Short mmCIF file of C-alpha atoms in Angstrom, two decimals:
data_model
loop_
_atom_site.label_atom_id
_atom_site.label_comp_id
_atom_site.label_asym_id
_atom_site.label_seq_id
_atom_site.Cartn_x
_atom_site.Cartn_y
_atom_site.Cartn_z
CA MET M 1 188.12 22.64 134.94
CA GLU M 2 185.40 21.10 136.63
CA ASN M 3 183.50 19.22 133.85
CA ALA M 4 179.96 21.17 134.88
CA LYS M 5 177.09 22.02 132.45
CA LEU M 6 174.58 25.09 133.65
CA SER M 7 171.62 25.19 132.17
CA GLY M 8 169.47 28.39 130.95
CA TRP M 9 167.28 28.92 134.18
CA GLN M 10 170.05 27.78 136.31
CA MET M 11 171.74 30.23 134.86
CA PHE M 12 169.12 32.82 135.89
CA THR M 13 168.04 31.92 139.30
CA LEU M 14 172.28 32.05 139.76
CA THR M 15 172.38 35.61 138.29
CA PHE M 16 169.15 36.99 139.99
CA ILE M 17 169.95 35.18 143.82
CA PHE M 18 173.50 36.99 143.35
CA THR M 19 172.36 40.77 142.35
CA VAL M 20 169.81 40.03 144.71
CA GLY M 21 172.63 39.41 147.39
CA THR M 22 173.16 41.69 150.37
CA THR M 23 171.73 44.31 148.55
CA PHE M 24 168.36 43.85 149.58
CA ILE M 25 168.90 44.43 152.84
CA LEU M 26 171.47 46.74 152.89
CA LEU M 27 170.93 48.98 150.63
CA PRO M 28 167.68 50.59 150.75
CA GLY M 29 168.51 52.37 153.90
CA LYS M 30 171.55 54.10 152.79
CA LEU M 31 170.28 55.24 149.27
CA ILE M 32 166.48 56.64 150.22
CA ALA M 33 169.20 58.49 152.52
CA ASP M 34 170.60 60.25 149.37
CA ALA M 35 167.93 60.18 146.95
CA LYS M 36 164.60 60.32 149.24
CA GLN M 37 161.74 59.80 147.30
CA TYR M 38 163.42 59.55 144.12
CA SER M 39 165.54 56.24 144.61
CA TRP M 40 163.47 53.27 143.05
CA LEU M 41 164.24 55.84 139.97
CA VAL M 42 168.20 55.72 140.94
CA MET M 43 167.06 51.84 140.73
CA VAL M 44 165.47 51.85 138.10
CA TRP M 45 169.32 53.51 136.43
CA ALA M 46 170.55 50.96 137.49
CA PHE M 47 169.84 47.64 135.44
CA LEU M 48 170.35 49.21 132.99
CA TYR M 49 173.98 50.39 133.40
CA GLY M 50 174.14 46.88 134.72
CA SER M 51 172.58 45.31 131.51
CA ILE M 52 174.31 47.31 129.77
CA LEU M 53 177.46 45.99 131.51
CA ALA M 54 176.65 41.96 130.33
CA ALA M 55 176.03 42.83 127.61
CA PHE M 56 179.44 43.74 127.21
CA TRP M 57 180.95 40.68 129.14
CA LEU M 58 179.10 38.56 127.18
CA TYR M 59 181.02 40.11 123.50
CA LEU M 60 184.26 39.81 125.24
CA SER M 61 182.82 35.63 126.33
CA LYS M 62 181.86 35.33 122.27
CA HIS M 63 185.60 35.90 121.24
CA TYR M 64 187.14 33.09 123.10
CA PRO M 65 184.14 29.87 124.31
CA GLY M 66 184.74 28.10 126.46
CA GLN M 67 187.13 29.59 128.88
CA SER M 68 186.91 31.77 131.65
CA LEU M 69 187.59 35.80 132.47
CA VAL M 70 191.15 33.99 134.04
CA GLN M 71 191.71 32.14 130.92
CA ILE M 72 190.68 34.56 128.84
CA ALA M 73 192.76 37.15 130.52
CA VAL M 74 195.77 34.81 129.71
CA LEU M 75 195.46 34.04 126.73
CA VAL M 76 195.11 38.26 125.16
CA LEU M 77 198.23 39.30 128.13
CA GLY M 78 200.18 36.14 127.82
CA LYS M 79 201.75 34.68 130.99
CA TRP M 80 203.03 36.42 132.36
CA ALA M 81 200.36 40.08 131.94
CA GLY M 82 197.81 37.46 131.99
CA GLY M 83 198.34 36.19 135.31
CA LEU M 84 199.05 39.18 137.07
CA VAL M 85 195.44 40.74 135.66
CA ALA M 86 194.33 36.19 136.50
CA ILE M 87 195.65 37.01 140.40
CA LEU M 88 193.66 40.91 140.66
CA TYR M 89 190.20 39.14 139.98
CA ILE M 90 191.51 36.18 142.56
CA LEU M 91 191.40 39.10 145.16
CA TYR M 92 188.68 40.70 143.84
CA PHE M 93 186.76 37.82 144.24
CA ILE M 94 188.23 36.87 147.03
CA GLN M 95 187.17 40.35 149.21
CA ILE M 96 183.84 41.27 147.71
CA ALA M 97 183.73 36.89 149.73
CA SER M 98 184.25 38.74 152.39
CA TRP M 99 182.60 41.83 152.27
CA VAL M 100 179.52 39.42 152.07
CA THR M 101 180.71 37.88 155.27
CA ARG M 102 180.50 40.16 156.67
CA ASN M 103 177.36 41.90 156.26
CA VAL M 104 175.67 39.30 156.86
CA SER M 105 178.05 38.65 160.55
CA ASP M 106 176.45 42.91 161.34
CA PHE M 107 173.24 40.64 160.24
CA MET M 108 172.41 38.30 162.65
CA HIS M 109 174.53 40.27 165.04
CA ILE M 110 173.05 43.53 165.40
CA ASN M 111 169.60 41.27 164.50
CA LEU M 112 169.10 38.21 166.72
CA MET M 113 172.54 37.10 168.51
CA PRO M 114 174.46 40.52 169.99
CA ARG M 115 176.49 39.00 172.24
CA THR M 116 177.77 36.27 169.70
CA PRO M 117 181.46 37.04 168.28
CA LEU M 118 181.84 37.78 164.36
CA SER M 119 184.14 36.00 163.82
CA ILE M 120 181.78 32.62 164.96
CA PHE M 121 179.28 33.57 162.48
CA ASN M 122 181.86 34.14 160.05
CA ILE M 123 183.65 30.75 160.06
CA MET M 124 180.05 29.38 160.32
CA VAL M 125 178.95 30.15 157.11
CA LEU M 126 182.62 29.93 155.51
CA LEU M 127 182.90 25.97 156.69
CA VAL M 128 179.38 25.68 154.32
CA CYS M 129 180.40 27.46 151.31
CA ALA M 130 183.15 26.00 151.61
CA TYR M 131 182.22 22.63 151.49
CA ALA M 132 179.28 23.38 148.89
CA VAL M 133 182.38 24.48 146.88
CA VAL M 134 183.39 21.35 146.84
CA LYS M 135 180.83 19.81 145.69
CA GLY M 136 180.91 21.52 142.51
CA ILE M 137 178.83 24.10 141.21
CA GLU M 138 176.63 22.30 139.78
CA SER M 139 175.27 21.27 143.41
CA ILE M 140 175.14 26.10 143.83
CA ALA M 141 173.57 25.93 140.99
CA MET M 142 170.73 22.84 141.94
CA ALA M 143 170.34 24.55 145.51
CA SER M 144 169.90 28.49 143.91
CA GLU M 145 166.70 26.48 141.37
CA LEU M 146 165.22 24.98 144.93
CA LEU M 147 165.77 28.09 146.62
CA THR M 148 164.73 31.07 144.49
CA PRO M 149 160.59 29.83 144.56
CA TYR M 150 160.71 30.07 147.71
CA ILE M 151 162.70 32.93 148.95
CA PHE M 152 160.49 35.26 145.65
CA VAL M 153 157.02 33.42 148.00
CA ALA M 154 158.49 34.54 150.84
CA TYR M 155 159.71 37.89 150.56
CA TRP M 156 156.38 39.26 148.07
CA ILE M 157 153.32 37.59 150.17
CA PRO M 158 154.79 39.52 153.54
CA MET M 159 155.43 42.53 151.49
CA THR M 160 152.33 42.59 149.37
CA VAL M 161 150.72 42.26 153.19
CA MET M 162 152.16 45.44 154.46
CA LEU M 163 150.81 47.60 151.52
CA THR M 164 147.76 48.13 154.24
CA GLU M 165 150.50 50.29 155.60
CA TRP M 166 150.59 52.20 152.45
CA ASP M 167 150.82 56.27 152.95
CA TRP M 168 151.51 58.49 149.55
CA ARG M 169 151.87 61.46 151.64
CA ASN M 170 155.72 59.43 152.11
CA PHE M 171 156.80 60.58 149.14
CA ASP M 172 155.24 64.53 150.02
CA ILE M 173 158.79 65.90 151.02
CA PRO M 174 160.26 68.90 149.71
CA TYR M 175 162.95 67.69 148.21
CA HIS M 176 164.83 69.47 144.60
CA PHE M 177 166.09 65.94 142.46
CA GLN M 178 168.75 67.01 140.21
CA LEU M 179 169.11 63.70 137.81
CA TRP M 180 173.16 64.41 137.54
CA THR M 181 174.25 65.65 141.10
CA THR M 182 171.65 61.85 142.26
CA ILE M 183 173.18 59.81 139.74
CA ALA M 184 177.07 61.12 141.00
CA ASN M 185 176.23 60.87 144.85
CA THR M 186 174.05 57.06 144.38
CA ASN M 187 177.15 55.88 142.50
CA TYR M 188 177.65 53.33 144.33
CA THR M 189 174.12 51.49 143.30
CA LEU M 190 176.16 50.99 140.00
CA ALA M 191 178.42 48.86 141.57
CA PHE M 192 176.58 47.38 144.17
CA PRO M 193 175.24 45.15 143.14
CA TYR M 194 175.54 45.48 138.90
CA MET M 195 179.36 45.56 138.76
CA GLU M 196 180.09 43.00 140.69
CA THR M 197 178.04 39.86 137.79
CA VAL M 198 181.42 40.55 136.21
CA SER M 199 181.88 37.89 138.89
CA PHE M 200 179.63 35.34 136.38
CA MET M 201 182.47 34.94 133.37
CA MET M 202 184.12 32.67 135.85
CA LEU M 203 180.55 30.49 135.55
CA PHE M 204 180.44 31.58 131.15
CA PRO M 205 181.47 28.58 129.84
CA PHE M 206 179.41 25.66 131.72
CA VAL M 207 176.02 26.94 130.22
CA GLN M 208 175.19 24.83 127.80
CA ARG M 209 172.06 26.49 126.06
CA ARG M 210 170.92 30.66 125.62
CA LEU M 211 173.79 31.81 128.57
CA GLY M 212 173.30 35.42 127.29
CA THR M 213 169.04 35.67 127.78
CA ALA M 214 169.28 34.07 131.18
CA PHE M 215 172.23 36.39 132.30
CA ILE M 216 170.88 39.87 131.57
CA LEU M 217 167.47 38.65 132.12
CA GLY M 218 168.63 37.95 135.89
CA ILE M 219 170.23 41.25 135.59
CA ILE M 220 166.87 43.11 135.05
CA THR M 221 164.19 41.47 136.98
CA THR M 222 166.94 41.61 140.16
CA GLY M 223 166.94 45.39 138.84
CA ILE M 224 162.98 45.79 138.28
CA ALA M 225 162.32 43.82 141.97
CA LEU M 226 164.48 45.84 143.60
CA ALA M 227 162.98 49.09 142.73
CA ILE M 228 159.95 48.23 143.25
CA SER M 229 161.17 46.91 147.28
CA VAL M 230 162.82 50.44 147.45
CA PHE M 231 159.11 52.25 145.86
CA PHE M 232 157.74 49.54 148.95
CA THR M 233 159.80 50.82 151.39
CA ILE M 234 159.22 54.49 151.10
CA GLY M 235 155.32 54.57 151.27
CA ILE M 236 155.52 51.69 154.46
CA LEU M 237 158.14 53.69 155.95
CA GLY M 238 158.23 57.08 154.68
CA VAL M 239 161.49 58.58 153.88
CA ASN M 240 162.89 60.75 157.01
CA ARG M 241 161.62 56.68 159.34
CA SER M 242 164.00 54.46 156.34
CA SER M 243 166.65 57.55 155.67
CA HIS M 244 167.46 56.57 159.66
CA LEU M 245 166.97 52.95 159.64
CA ILE M 246 170.70 50.28 158.61
CA TYR M 247 168.15 47.55 157.56
CA PRO M 248 164.84 49.02 157.00
CA LEU M 249 163.10 46.19 154.79
CA TYR M 250 164.39 44.37 158.59
CA ILE M 251 161.82 46.56 160.45
CA ILE M 252 158.70 46.14 157.73
CA PHE M 253 159.06 42.25 158.58
CA ARG M 254 159.27 43.11 162.03
CA GLU M 255 156.80 45.25 162.81
CA MET M 256 154.19 43.09 160.41
CA GLN M 257 151.59 41.96 161.46
CA PHE M 258 148.11 39.16 159.72
CA THR M 259 146.55 38.71 163.07
CA GLY M 260 146.91 39.18 166.63
CA PHE M 261 147.72 36.40 167.01
CA VAL M 262 150.25 35.94 163.95
CA GLU M 263 153.69 38.77 164.10
CA HIS M 264 156.74 38.68 164.85
CA LEU M 265 157.92 37.92 160.88
CA GLU M 266 161.07 39.10 160.90
CA ALA M 267 162.62 35.11 160.96
CA ILE M 268 160.95 35.04 157.91
CA ILE M 269 162.94 37.55 156.11
CA SER M 270 165.84 36.39 158.52
CA VAL M 271 165.62 32.51 156.67
CA ASN M 272 165.89 34.76 153.43
CA VAL M 273 168.52 36.24 153.86
CA LEU M 274 170.81 33.34 155.15
CA PHE M 275 169.28 31.05 152.18
CA ILE M 276 170.65 34.38 149.49
CA VAL M 277 173.78 35.26 151.09
CA PHE M 278 175.22 30.84 151.05
CA LEU M 279 174.03 31.11 147.83
CA LYS M 280 176.23 34.45 146.94
CA LEU M 281 178.86 33.85 149.11
CA SER M 282 179.12 29.58 147.75
CA MET M 283 179.33 31.73 144.69
CA LEU M 284 182.11 34.33 144.82
CA PHE M 285 183.68 31.35 146.41
CA TYR M 286 184.41 28.94 144.10
CA CYS M 287 184.71 31.62 141.02
CA ALA M 288 188.01 32.22 143.73
CA VAL M 289 188.97 28.58 144.28
CA LEU M 290 188.31 28.12 140.52
CA ALA M 291 190.69 31.08 139.15
CA ILE M 292 193.68 29.37 141.51
CA CYS M 293 192.71 26.44 140.53
CA GLN M 294 193.10 27.42 137.02
CA LEU M 295 195.77 29.35 136.60
CA PHE M 296 198.44 27.31 139.29
CA GLU M 297 196.72 23.75 137.38
CA LEU M 298 195.22 21.86 140.36
CA LYS M 299 192.97 19.35 140.41
CA ASN M 300 191.39 19.33 143.88
CA ARG M 301 189.85 22.11 144.79
CA ALA M 302 189.38 21.05 148.65
CA VAL M 303 192.80 21.48 149.16
CA VAL M 304 191.98 25.08 147.62
CA ALA M 305 188.68 26.09 149.60
CA TYR M 306 189.06 24.62 153.61
CA PRO M 307 192.06 27.36 153.48
CA LEU M 308 190.56 29.89 152.62
CA ILE M 309 188.46 29.81 154.76
CA TRP M 310 191.34 31.48 157.18
CA VAL M 311 191.87 34.16 154.78
CA ILE M 312 188.37 35.09 153.82
CA SER M 313 186.85 35.01 157.22
CA ALA M 314 190.37 37.16 158.69
CA TYR M 315 190.11 40.37 155.60
CA SER M 316 185.59 40.79 156.03
CA LEU M 317 187.02 42.32 159.92
CA LEU M 318 188.84 44.76 158.41
CA PHE M 319 186.23 46.88 159.47
CA VAL M 320 185.65 48.03 162.59
CA ASN M 321 181.68 48.88 162.04
CA ILE M 322 179.66 48.69 159.34
CA ILE M 323 179.40 51.95 159.50
CA GLU M 324 182.39 52.80 158.28
CA ASN M 325 181.57 49.84 155.75
CA VAL M 326 178.94 51.87 154.62
CA GLU M 327 181.39 55.17 154.19
CA TRP M 328 183.74 52.74 152.08
CA VAL M 329 181.31 51.96 150.00
CA ASP M 330 179.82 55.31 149.04
CA LYS M 331 183.21 56.68 149.00
CA TYR M 332 184.71 54.24 146.79
CA LEU M 333 183.56 51.47 145.86
CA PHE M 334 182.30 52.21 142.03
CA ILE M 335 185.85 53.91 141.12
CA TYR M 336 187.49 50.28 142.44
CA TYR M 337 185.27 48.08 140.76
CA THR M 338 185.13 50.52 137.77
CA LEU M 339 189.11 48.81 137.03
CA TYR M 340 187.44 44.95 137.58
CA ALA M 341 184.39 45.65 135.79
CA ILE M 342 185.02 48.28 133.18
CA VAL M 343 189.02 49.35 132.70
CA ILE M 344 190.46 45.56 132.18
CA PRO M 345 187.53 43.99 130.19
CA VAL M 346 188.19 47.15 127.60
CA VAL M 347 191.58 46.01 128.00
CA LEU M 348 191.40 42.62 126.86
CA ILE M 349 188.86 43.53 124.30
CA ALA M 350 191.75 46.07 122.69
CA GLY M 351 193.65 42.98 122.79
CA THR M 352 191.59 40.32 121.57
CA TRP M 353 191.08 43.04 118.64
CA LEU M 354 194.87 43.34 117.75
CA LYS M 355 195.60 40.00 117.69
CA GLN M 356 192.24 39.21 114.88
CA GLN M 357 194.37 42.59 113.21
CA ARG M 358 198.06 40.31 113.71
CA LYS M 359 195.87 37.33 111.85
CA LYS M 360 193.97 39.32 108.78
CA GLN M 361 197.62 40.99 108.24
CA LEU M 362 199.76 37.93 108.40
CA TYR M 363 197.47 36.00 106.66
CA HIS M 364 196.84 38.86 103.41
CA GLY M 365 200.82 39.00 103.00
CA GLU M 366 201.09 34.86 102.70
CA PRO M 367 200.02 34.91 99.31
CA ALA M 368 203.14 37.74 98.39
CA ALA M 369 205.96 35.61 99.76
#
């Protein structure tokens, strides 16, 4: 395993960037269409759910200090069953990486360069990410540490300016709010992005101090930021308009006007999207490469990383268009992610408890022998 060291602050920035990821650009439109003016509340209970899951994963990792998720699976379940679980997680990391790749390709294709094939975007993005993976997680962490303050300022200052367009009547539309029905209809907000953060169990061994605080605080900060973003989107664009847009936040930036001279600031959010997606994709790419190297005891990450570009690029073209992607997220994502974020970790914790009980029985049985 790479001999890397991450600080608590680096873990916080990595968690923040990863969780924000493509969520802030892709999720608001769909969420507002489903939960109307109450969609910002959905983001609140979603990040509370994500924080509970984070504590659950931290509890599992505490039993195996210095071990990644793949290594824990092999230790608990044995070489064959644990190896099968490790392969499932490798596929999981590759799948999420391919979906993130497709998200950024669709964004670029729809908004900026409609005549450029999606595969060109895929290869260009993945080549840069593969280079970052080969350089190591410390390089990715330093990039996130450098870019996080800029992304925060470049996003929130323009959003604050757009509050001049605020209209409280946007929240006054006929909609009967039913808690459990809304939760059921918006369960994809629990999966995307919070259940994806189980990937960070591959990075836990690198963090030297304050792992739990940095990880959970990163999720909470992201959740608050996303809730405020959705709230602002409703207040500025309104429910009806936002729910019919694929990228409502991009439209806010495009229509933003500081003066008669400074306008069309969608370039800012486009740059932010590229930075954030590059970092999130690099983390997922790194988790997949690290898992493969640990499972098969490989030393050279480049041997795995560069061929994986073509696998992720090909898989990202599975969906015909962005509408099909959104429909899959709505119908199946929560169920699919539950296996990796909840079921397998529960099995690993149960296996850990059983091993501890056996050790206690053997220890108490020794004097009688």
